[in-house]
Tab-separated table of C-alpha atoms and ligand atoms in Angstrom:
chain	number	residue	atom	x	y	z
A	1365	MET	CA	0.000	0.000	0.000
A	1366	LYS	CA	1.365	3.398	-1.006
A	1367	HIS	CA	0.563	6.846	0.406
A	1368	VAL	CA	1.299	10.145	-1.354
A	1369	LEU	CA	2.195	12.849	1.154
A	1370	ASP	CA	4.852	14.680	-0.790
A	1371	ILE	CA	5.644	14.748	-4.516
A	1372	THR	CA	8.878	12.813	-3.861
A	1373	ASP	CA	6.767	9.849	-2.740
A	1374	LEU	CA	6.412	9.391	-6.500
A	1375	SER	CA	9.515	8.521	-8.510
A	1376	ILE	CA	10.229	10.268	-11.796
A	1377	GLU	CA	9.225	7.013	-13.531
A	1378	GLU	CA	5.895	6.962	-11.659
A	1379	ILE	CA	5.255	10.603	-12.614
A	1380	ASP	CA	6.027	9.774	-16.250
A	1381	SER	CA	3.613	6.865	-16.030
A	1382	LEU	CA	0.879	9.079	-14.470
A	1383	ILE	CA	1.362	11.616	-17.264
A	1384	ALA	CA	1.131	8.862	-19.901
A	1385	THR	CA	-2.086	7.570	-18.281
A	1386	ALA	CA	-3.545	11.090	-18.056
A	1387	MET	CA	-2.765	11.700	-21.744
A	1388	ASP	CA	-4.461	8.403	-22.611
A	1389	ILE	CA	-7.528	9.353	-20.526
A	1390	ILE	CA	-7.725	12.638	-22.464
A	1391	LYS	CA	-7.702	10.643	-25.735
A	1392	ASP	CA	-10.159	7.932	-24.725
A	1393	LYS	CA	-12.270	8.729	-21.634
A	1394	GLU	CA	-14.694	5.847	-22.221
A	1395	LYS	CA	-11.916	3.299	-21.757
A	1396	TYR	CA	-11.653	4.320	-18.094
A	1397	GLN	CA	-15.318	4.819	-17.204
A	1398	ASP	CA	-15.741	1.579	-15.217
A	1399	ILE	CA	-12.216	1.026	-13.964
A	1400	CYS	CA	-13.024	1.891	-10.318
A	1401	LYS	CA	-16.500	0.330	-10.240
A	1402	ARG	CA	-17.456	-0.644	-6.661
A	1403	LYS	CA	-14.500	1.350	-5.248
A	1404	LYS	CA	-15.032	4.302	-2.911
A	1405	LEU	CA	-13.008	7.458	-2.415
A	1406	ALA	CA	-13.375	9.413	0.835
A	1407	THR	CA	-12.621	13.127	0.705
A	1408	LEU	CA	-11.798	14.310	4.235
A	1409	PHE	CA	-11.461	18.075	3.964
A	1410	PHE	CA	-10.821	19.827	7.267
A	1411	GLU	CA	-10.106	23.040	5.348
A	1412	PRO	CA	-12.004	24.746	2.462
A	1413	SER	CA	-11.420	23.713	-1.144
A	1414	THR	CA	-13.114	24.027	-4.504
A	1415	ARG	CA	-10.725	22.507	-7.056
A	1416	THR	CA	-8.962	19.803	-5.115
A	1417	ARG	CA	-12.007	18.267	-3.464
A	1418	LEU	CA	-14.310	18.535	-6.462
A	1419	SER	CA	-11.674	17.337	-8.915
A	1420	PHE	CA	-10.941	14.307	-6.736
A	1421	GLU	CA	-14.665	13.607	-6.626
A	1422	ALA	CA	-15.117	14.159	-10.365
A	1423	ALA	CA	-12.068	11.966	-11.014
A	1424	MET	CA	-13.494	9.048	-9.005
A	1425	LEU	CA	-16.955	9.422	-10.554
A	1426	GLU	CA	-15.455	9.449	-14.064
A	1427	LEU	CA	-13.650	6.210	-13.186
A	1428	GLY	CA	-16.996	4.625	-12.291
A	1429	GLY	CA	-16.393	4.716	-8.527
A	1430	SER	CA	-18.287	6.418	-5.707
A	1431	VAL	CA	-17.459	9.210	-3.297
A	1432	ILE	CA	-18.135	9.836	0.396
A	1433	GLY	CA	-16.716	12.482	2.695
A	1434	PHE	CA	-17.025	15.874	4.299
A	1435	SER	CA	-16.037	19.352	3.186
A	1436	SER	CA	-15.328	21.046	6.525
A	1437	ALA	CA	-14.133	20.136	9.990
A	1438	SER	CA	-17.370	21.563	11.394
A	1439	SER	CA	-19.479	18.987	9.568
A	1440	SER	CA	-17.438	16.061	10.903
A	1441	SER	CA	-17.000	14.656	14.422
A	1442	SER	CA	-13.675	16.465	14.675
A	1443	SER	CA	-15.893	19.348	15.856
A	1444	LYS	CA	-16.717	17.120	18.867
A	1445	GLY	CA	-13.026	16.519	19.534
A	1446	GLU	CA	-12.368	13.337	17.537
A	1447	SER	CA	-8.714	13.001	16.515
A	1448	VAL	CA	-7.524	12.824	12.910
A	1449	SER	CA	-6.182	9.331	13.630
A	1450	ASP	CA	-9.546	8.025	14.833
A	1451	THR	CA	-11.353	9.682	11.915
A	1452	VAL	CA	-9.010	8.054	9.403
A	1453	LYS	CA	-9.169	4.655	11.107
A	1454	VAL	CA	-12.983	4.765	10.979
A	1455	VAL	CA	-13.169	5.948	7.355
A	1456	GLY	CA	-10.884	3.048	6.374
A	1457	TYR	CA	-13.887	0.757	7.080
A	1458	TYR	CA	-15.984	2.654	4.541
A	1459	ALA	CA	-13.625	3.663	1.727
A	1460	ASP	CA	-10.813	2.171	-0.389
A	1461	ILE	CA	-8.762	5.358	-0.612
A	1462	ILE	CA	-8.681	8.711	1.211
A	1463	ALA	CA	-7.850	12.226	-0.019
A	1464	MET	CA	-7.284	14.467	2.988
A	1465	ARG	CA	-6.762	18.212	3.421
A	1466	HIS	CA	-5.858	19.621	6.805
A	1467	PRO	CA	-4.669	23.033	8.045
A	1468	LYS	CA	-1.945	21.412	10.188
A	1469	GLU	CA	1.343	20.512	8.531
A	1470	GLY	CA	1.999	16.785	8.898
A	1471	ALA	CA	-1.618	15.764	9.651
A	1472	PRO	CA	-1.848	13.454	6.589
A	1473	MET	CA	1.464	11.878	7.582
A	1474	ALA	CA	0.142	11.195	11.090
A	1475	ALA	CA	-2.919	9.615	9.464
A	1476	THR	CA	-0.792	7.103	7.565
A	1477	ALA	CA	0.319	5.532	10.863
A	1478	VAL	CA	-3.194	4.168	11.451
A	1479	SER	CA	-4.663	3.976	7.962
A	1480	ASP	CA	-5.536	0.669	6.322
A	1481	VAL	CA	-6.105	2.395	2.957
A	1482	PRO	CA	-3.921	4.706	0.823
A	1483	ILE	CA	-3.853	8.356	1.936
A	1484	ILE	CA	-3.341	11.194	-0.526
A	1485	ASN	CA	-2.301	14.536	0.917
A	1486	ALA	CA	-4.681	17.080	-0.629
A	1487	GLY	CA	-2.799	19.968	1.040
A	1488	ASP	CA	-1.452	20.251	4.594
A	1489	GLY	CA	-1.080	23.791	5.940
A	1490	GLY	CA	1.788	25.659	4.296
A	1491	HIS	CA	3.651	22.406	3.698
A	1492	HIS	CA	2.891	20.260	0.617
A	1493	HIS	CA	0.237	19.865	-2.080
A	1494	PRO	CA	1.450	16.994	-4.265
A	1495	THR	CA	-1.638	16.572	-6.438
A	1496	GLN	CA	-1.574	20.261	-7.382
A	1497	THR	CA	1.999	19.580	-8.462
A	1498	LEU	CA	0.783	16.689	-10.613
A	1499	ALA	CA	-1.659	19.118	-12.256
A	1500	ASP	CA	1.185	21.608	-12.720
A	1501	LEU	CA	3.507	18.988	-14.219
A	1502	LEU	CA	0.911	17.806	-16.746
A	1503	THR	CA	0.341	21.447	-17.690
A	1504	ILE	CA	4.070	22.030	-18.190
A	1505	HIS	CA	4.298	18.777	-20.188
A	1506	ARG	CA	1.417	19.802	-22.464
A	1507	GLU	CA	2.565	23.404	-22.876
A	1508	LYS	CA	6.348	22.990	-23.031
A	1509	GLY	CA	6.886	19.322	-23.876
A	1510	ARG	CA	9.735	19.055	-21.373
A	1511	PHE	CA	10.714	19.427	-17.721
A	1512	ASN	CA	14.372	20.202	-18.372
A	1513	ASN	CA	15.988	23.525	-19.326
A	1514	LEU	CA	13.299	25.884	-18.084
A	1515	THR	CA	13.500	29.185	-16.216
A	1516	VAL	CA	10.616	29.184	-13.763
A	1517	GLY	CA	9.528	32.306	-11.887
A	1518	PHE	CA	7.464	31.964	-8.703
A	1519	CYS	CA	5.725	35.176	-7.654
A	1520	GLY	CA	3.808	36.206	-4.530
A	1521	ASP	CA	3.475	34.333	-1.262
A	1522	LEU	CA	6.403	31.941	-1.432
A	1523	LYS	CA	6.457	31.508	2.345
A	1524	PHE	CA	3.041	29.938	2.884
A	1525	GLY	CA	2.363	28.794	-0.699
A	1526	ARG	CA	2.466	25.004	-0.396
A	1527	THR	CA	1.988	24.572	-4.155
A	1528	VAL	CA	5.263	26.452	-4.675
A	1529	HIS	CA	7.111	24.229	-2.185
A	1530	SER	CA	5.850	21.057	-3.864
A	1531	LEU	CA	6.587	22.234	-7.412
A	1532	VAL	CA	10.118	23.368	-6.485
A	1533	ASN	CA	10.643	19.911	-4.998
A	1534	ALA	CA	9.400	18.258	-8.188
A	1535	LEU	CA	11.519	20.454	-10.483
A	1536	SER	CA	14.642	19.792	-8.403
A	1537	ARG	CA	14.775	16.318	-9.953
A	1538	TYR	CA	15.220	17.633	-13.503
A	1539	THR	CA	18.220	19.287	-15.167
A	1540	GLY	CA	18.749	22.779	-16.490
A	1541	ILE	CA	16.099	24.344	-14.243
A	1542	LYS	CA	16.678	27.902	-13.065
A	1543	LEU	CA	14.414	29.275	-10.339
A	1544	VAL	CA	13.480	32.935	-9.944
A	1545	PHE	CA	11.722	33.797	-6.678
A	1546	ILE	CA	9.764	37.059	-6.772
A	1547	SER	CA	8.378	38.104	-3.398
A	1548	PRO	CA	8.389	40.798	-0.739
A	1549	ASP	CA	10.920	40.153	2.033
A	1550	GLU	CA	8.191	38.990	4.421
A	1551	LEU	CA	7.014	36.234	2.041
A	1552	LYS	CA	10.307	34.802	0.814
A	1553	ILE	CA	10.748	31.106	0.092
A	1554	PRO	CA	11.463	29.335	3.431
A	1555	GLN	CA	15.075	28.661	4.333
A	1556	TYR	CA	14.432	24.898	4.646
A	1557	ILE	CA	13.337	24.739	0.994
A	1558	LYS	CA	16.583	26.478	0.011
A	1559	THR	CA	18.796	24.340	2.243
A	1560	ASP	CA	17.132	20.932	1.917
A	1561	ILE	CA	16.081	21.023	-1.722
A	1562	ILE	CA	17.569	23.794	-3.842
A	1563	GLU	CA	21.103	23.978	-2.482
A	1564	LYS	CA	21.344	20.195	-2.134
A	1565	THR	CA	20.634	19.720	-5.830
A	1566	GLY	CA	22.672	22.764	-6.888
A	1567	MET	CA	19.788	24.328	-8.841
A	1568	PRO	CA	20.629	27.962	-9.625
A	1569	TYR	CA	18.181	30.474	-8.152
A	1570	VAL	CA	17.774	34.201	-7.663
A	1571	GLU	CA	15.522	36.171	-5.316
A	1572	THR	CA	14.084	39.527	-6.311
A	1573	ARG	CA	11.286	41.878	-5.321
A	1574	THR	CA	10.363	43.024	-8.823
A	1575	MET	CA	8.642	41.078	-11.530
A	1576	GLU	CA	9.459	43.404	-14.439
A	1577	SER	CA	13.249	42.979	-14.220
A	1578	VAL	CA	13.125	39.187	-14.639
A	1579	MET	CA	10.102	38.835	-16.935
A	1580	PRO	CA	12.046	38.559	-20.255
A	1581	GLU	CA	13.932	35.434	-19.158
A	1582	LEU	CA	10.970	33.398	-17.840
A	1583	ASP	CA	9.560	30.323	-19.577
A	1584	ILE	CA	6.990	29.867	-16.817
A	1585	LEU	CA	5.526	32.452	-14.444
A	1586	TYR	CA	3.819	30.785	-11.477
A	1587	MET	CA	1.662	33.398	-9.722
A	1588	THR	CA	0.310	32.772	-6.223
A	1589	ARG	CA	-2.276	34.224	-3.874
A	1590	VAL	CA	-1.182	35.765	-0.601
A	1591	GLN	CA	-2.481	33.174	1.884
A	1592	GLY	CA	-4.423	35.369	4.298
A	1593	GLU	CA	-5.602	32.358	6.307
A	1594	ARG	CA	-2.013	31.600	7.384
A	1595	PHE	CA	-1.145	35.122	8.586
A	1596	PHE	CA	-1.016	35.872	12.303
A	1597	ASN	CA	-1.617	39.573	11.778
A	1598	GLU	CA	-4.407	40.973	9.587
A	1599	ALA	CA	-2.636	44.304	9.077
A	1600	ASP	CA	0.309	42.489	7.473
A	1601	TYR	CA	-2.052	40.597	5.181
A	1602	ILE	CA	-3.787	43.808	4.083
A	1603	ARG	CA	-0.412	45.469	3.451
A	1604	LEU	CA	0.913	42.557	1.354
A	1605	ARG	CA	-2.117	41.070	-0.413
A	1606	ASP	CA	-1.928	43.276	-3.526
A	1607	TYR	CA	1.868	43.507	-3.670
A	1608	TYR	CA	1.881	41.914	-7.152
A	1609	ILE	CA	-0.870	42.285	-9.713
A	1610	LEU	CA	-0.099	40.855	-13.141
A	1611	THR	CA	-1.515	43.233	-15.748
A	1612	PRO	CA	-1.008	43.218	-19.549
A	1613	ASP	CA	1.631	46.006	-19.426
A	1614	LYS	CA	3.836	43.805	-17.205
A	1615	LEU	CA	3.900	41.192	-19.971
A	1616	GLU	CA	5.236	43.574	-22.639
A	1617	ASN	CA	8.746	42.136	-22.428
A	1618	ALA	CA	7.696	38.560	-21.695
A	1619	LYS	CA	8.400	35.642	-24.024
A	1620	LYS	CA	5.757	34.953	-26.656
A	1621	ASP	CA	5.474	31.391	-25.358
A	1622	LEU	CA	5.513	32.257	-21.650
A	1623	CYS	CA	3.282	29.895	-19.681
A	1624	ILE	CA	1.365	31.804	-16.962
A	1625	MET	CA	0.300	29.468	-14.187
A	1626	HIS	CA	-1.595	29.852	-10.913
A	1627	PRO	CA	-2.927	27.054	-8.691
A	1628	LEU	CA	-6.069	29.159	-8.003
A	1629	PRO	CA	-8.075	30.461	-6.218
A	1630	ARG	CA	-7.099	33.854	-7.602
A	1631	VAL	CA	-7.932	37.016	-5.691
A	1632	ASN	CA	-6.374	40.125	-7.321
A	1633	GLU	CA	-2.948	38.888	-8.373
A	1634	ILE	CA	-3.827	38.293	-12.028
A	1635	ALA	CA	-5.974	40.884	-13.799
A	1636	ARG	CA	-9.073	39.372	-15.458
A	1637	SER	CA	-7.926	40.846	-18.776
A	1638	ILE	CA	-5.010	38.354	-18.798
A	1639	ASP	CA	-7.496	35.465	-19.040
A	1640	LYS	CA	-7.851	36.100	-22.794
A	1641	ASP	CA	-4.075	35.996	-23.335
A	1642	PRO	CA	-3.125	32.669	-24.981
A	1643	ARG	CA	-0.288	32.410	-22.465
A	1644	ALA	CA	-2.748	32.106	-19.550
A	1645	CYS	CA	-2.667	28.438	-18.488
A	1646	TYR	CA	-4.358	28.519	-15.084
A	1647	PHE	CA	-7.694	27.122	-16.199
A	1648	LYS	CA	-5.834	24.414	-18.133
A	1649	GLN	CA	-4.214	23.456	-14.788
A	1650	VAL	CA	-7.713	22.908	-13.372
A	1651	GLU	CA	-8.626	20.464	-16.150
A	1652	ASN	CA	-5.248	18.730	-16.024
A	1653	GLY	CA	-5.655	18.253	-12.264
A	1654	LYS	CA	-8.688	16.050	-12.764
A	1655	TYR	CA	-6.885	13.790	-15.250
A	1656	MET	CA	-3.833	13.441	-13.027
A	1657	ARG	CA	-6.011	12.642	-10.006
A	1658	MET	CA	-7.772	9.959	-12.094
A	1659	ALA	CA	-4.383	8.488	-12.987
A	1660	LEU	CA	-3.208	8.652	-9.363
A	1661	ILE	CA	-6.329	7.005	-7.942
A	1662	MET	CA	-5.902	4.161	-10.429
A	1663	MET	CA	-2.225	3.765	-9.558
A	1664	LEU	CA	-2.861	3.681	-5.810
A	1665	LEU	CA	-5.729	1.207	-6.175
A	1666	GLY	CA	-3.399	-1.089	-8.062
A	1667	GLY	CA	-4.713	-0.379	-11.531
A	1668	ALA	CA	-8.194	-0.901	-10.018
B	444	CP	N1	-5.472	24.784	-6.036
B	444	CP	C1	-6.189	24.436	-4.945
B	444	CP	O1	-5.717	23.694	-4.050
B	444	CP	O2	-7.456	24.946	-4.916
B	444	CP	P1	-8.553	24.647	-3.793
B	444	CP	O3	-8.038	25.250	-2.501
B	444	CP	O4	-9.814	25.248	-4.285
B	444	CP	O5	-8.635	23.144	-3.656
């Protein structure tokens, strides 16, 4: 039995295989429509979500399986004081696989100690979000056709943005990647990501506060929302939330084939007028996420 807590729980070969399966699903959806018949996915979401929860549920339904679960801690017995471990142990009697989101870093890992079914981390605090990374990787594959030799800019809340941490981790396993971190000082990429991942692999990186100066060299611009829910101080959030707003004038010197990504939800950090730009890939990420979650569910259920 395999759990996916962090993107490195999947080897490069397994990611390649998930991408190949997702591409095949895109070509021939009917082939997969009964593959998880009589299997159940439980979505245990202790924190709000639109994309991750609904795409997991859509993925399982499109594989012919069923879905149970809850969408907030308040609608589960955790509101009565039940532990995550007991919740997961109990749900293992009802479901074949669990996707779990929790505001506390490490909660899905703690759940694996008692779980009799595979656990997928659907986002834990400011830590990891491996299935968003799978969506991101399929998007990069479809847009760029490669994972090597790319200059990738990450912009916004790089401190709390778990999707950034997971994607940096994933990219660290490829060659020729250059990272450009664009953030205010207060929201810089955490030191442990630099020490444990970037510096260990020797990936070149730069840190800057301005988007315009680095725009011409980027192949990918990964915008992020300032994560208000993780701030301790509302005044800081208000001061920083609109620090970067991507508007068409900021793209004047960008590459013609720049890929603009965002895990969503978006607040103000990408102007709506960018949505019409052919370089905007954030809604493609949403679609790709469902296909990668279908491929992952099948892999973890042993081909179902
Ligand atoms: N990208 C993402 O995790 O979105 P949700 O919070 O809506 O699931």
